[in-house]
């Protein structure tokens, strides 16, 4: 079999990418750092059906996208070009973007802490028996890890933050984690950006729920209301607040002058003689309490009457006793 030339491979790749751009309108841009070929093959199998994974050099992908935009006039596809930075790939899909991104996240493989790697997370060595013989204590001493000898093996006394996120893994840290059998890192395809019919957004948007959308909508309405009230510009959101504020202003004027209207008359009556409303409020409060509150009140009355009768009988008992 004749091996295709470099130019032929470029032509084939260009045709494949342009075909994908014609078929699919949704694309996930994923980072593929430290992802092996076997792992990538498993991801392809898992996404088989509605999605296609396409890897390649960034320069080839950018060139194919520009050529496709010139050929079809679809300039919206050019929004993908700024996203093609680093070791990235494209996942073309017709399925639900959230479900596809969740499926991609399942294919993560544990990896050892190799020398020179930048730690994606904090690495903490837990306390406990390591199973190593006392001759291995030099590793722990170099890393300032407190240990003790327990039953002929090295035991770590307290949890130790061995590597911080963003730091490079040193040779001592790598050797110690290898001896302890700890594979602290896990790697897989990570969704960096989402392209959907010309729009590009963060994958965090896919995690939004209906409650999150309602909360954000309510926050937006609140901001519009505040701005409208401050500018005295009527909007549907601000109208109830404007009416209430206007009522308060007119009511204040009515209370300070002889001017009156139906909604202000009761307030004026209350300010003249609050005792009229106190008598009317008592039955309402009792009714609001329900049958249980009424029973409590009756019981209290009975207790008061009994105590009064006992206090009346005490002088007579003392009289006969003397």
Short mmCIF file of N, CA, C and O in Angstrom, two decimals, residues 62-75 77-78:
data_model
loop_
_atom_site.label_atom_id
_atom_site.label_comp_id
_atom_site.label_asym_id
_atom_site.label_seq_id
_atom_site.Cartn_x
_atom_site.Cartn_y
_atom_site.Cartn_z
N UNK A 62 -7.20 25.89 11.22
CA UNK A 62 -7.48 27.30 10.93
C UNK A 62 -7.57 27.54 9.42
O UNK A 62 -8.45 28.27 8.95
N UNK A 63 -6.66 26.92 8.68
CA UNK A 63 -6.66 27.09 7.23
C UNK A 63 -7.94 26.52 6.62
O UNK A 63 -8.58 27.15 5.76
N UNK A 64 -8.35 25.34 7.09
CA UNK A 64 -9.56 24.71 6.56
C UNK A 64 -10.80 25.53 6.89
O UNK A 64 -11.71 25.67 6.07
N UNK A 65 -10.84 26.09 8.10
CA UNK A 65 -12.00 26.90 8.51
C UNK A 65 -12.09 28.17 7.68
O UNK A 65 -13.18 28.57 7.23
N UNK A 66 -10.94 28.81 7.42
CA UNK A 66 -10.96 30.03 6.58
C UNK A 66 -11.40 29.70 5.16
O UNK A 66 -12.18 30.44 4.54
N UNK A 67 -10.89 28.58 4.63
CA UNK A 67 -11.26 28.17 3.27
C UNK A 67 -12.76 27.87 3.18
O UNK A 67 -13.43 28.24 2.20
N UNK A 68 -13.29 27.22 4.23
CA UNK A 68 -14.72 26.90 4.25
C UNK A 68 -15.56 28.17 4.32
O UNK A 68 -16.61 28.28 3.67
N UNK A 69 -15.10 29.15 5.12
CA UNK A 69 -15.84 30.42 5.25
C UNK A 69 -15.85 31.17 3.92
O UNK A 69 -16.86 31.75 3.51
N UNK A 70 -14.71 31.16 3.20
CA UNK A 70 -14.64 31.84 1.90
C UNK A 70 -15.52 31.14 0.87
O UNK A 70 -16.14 31.80 0.02
N UNK A 71 -15.58 29.83 0.96
CA UNK A 71 -16.33 29.06 -0.03
C UNK A 71 -17.83 29.17 0.18
O UNK A 71 -18.60 29.29 -0.79
N UNK A 72 -18.27 29.13 1.43
CA UNK A 72 -19.71 29.11 1.73
C UNK A 72 -20.28 30.47 2.12
O UNK A 72 -21.49 30.65 2.14
N UNK A 73 -19.40 31.42 2.47
CA UNK A 73 -19.89 32.72 2.94
C UNK A 73 -20.35 32.70 4.39
O UNK A 73 -20.91 33.69 4.88
N UNK A 74 -20.10 31.60 5.09
CA UNK A 74 -20.49 31.48 6.50
C UNK A 74 -19.37 32.03 7.37
O UNK A 74 -18.50 31.30 7.87
N UNK A 75 -19.37 33.34 7.57
CA UNK A 75 -18.30 33.98 8.34
C UNK A 75 -18.42 33.72 9.84
O UNK A 75 -17.48 33.95 10.58
N UNK A 77 -18.44 30.97 11.24
CA UNK A 77 -17.57 29.86 11.61
C UNK A 77 -16.17 30.35 11.97
O UNK A 77 -15.39 29.65 12.63
N UNK A 78 -15.84 31.58 11.54
CA UNK A 78 -14.52 32.15 11.86
C UNK A 78 -14.35 32.41 13.36
O UNK A 78 -13.23 32.61 13.82
#
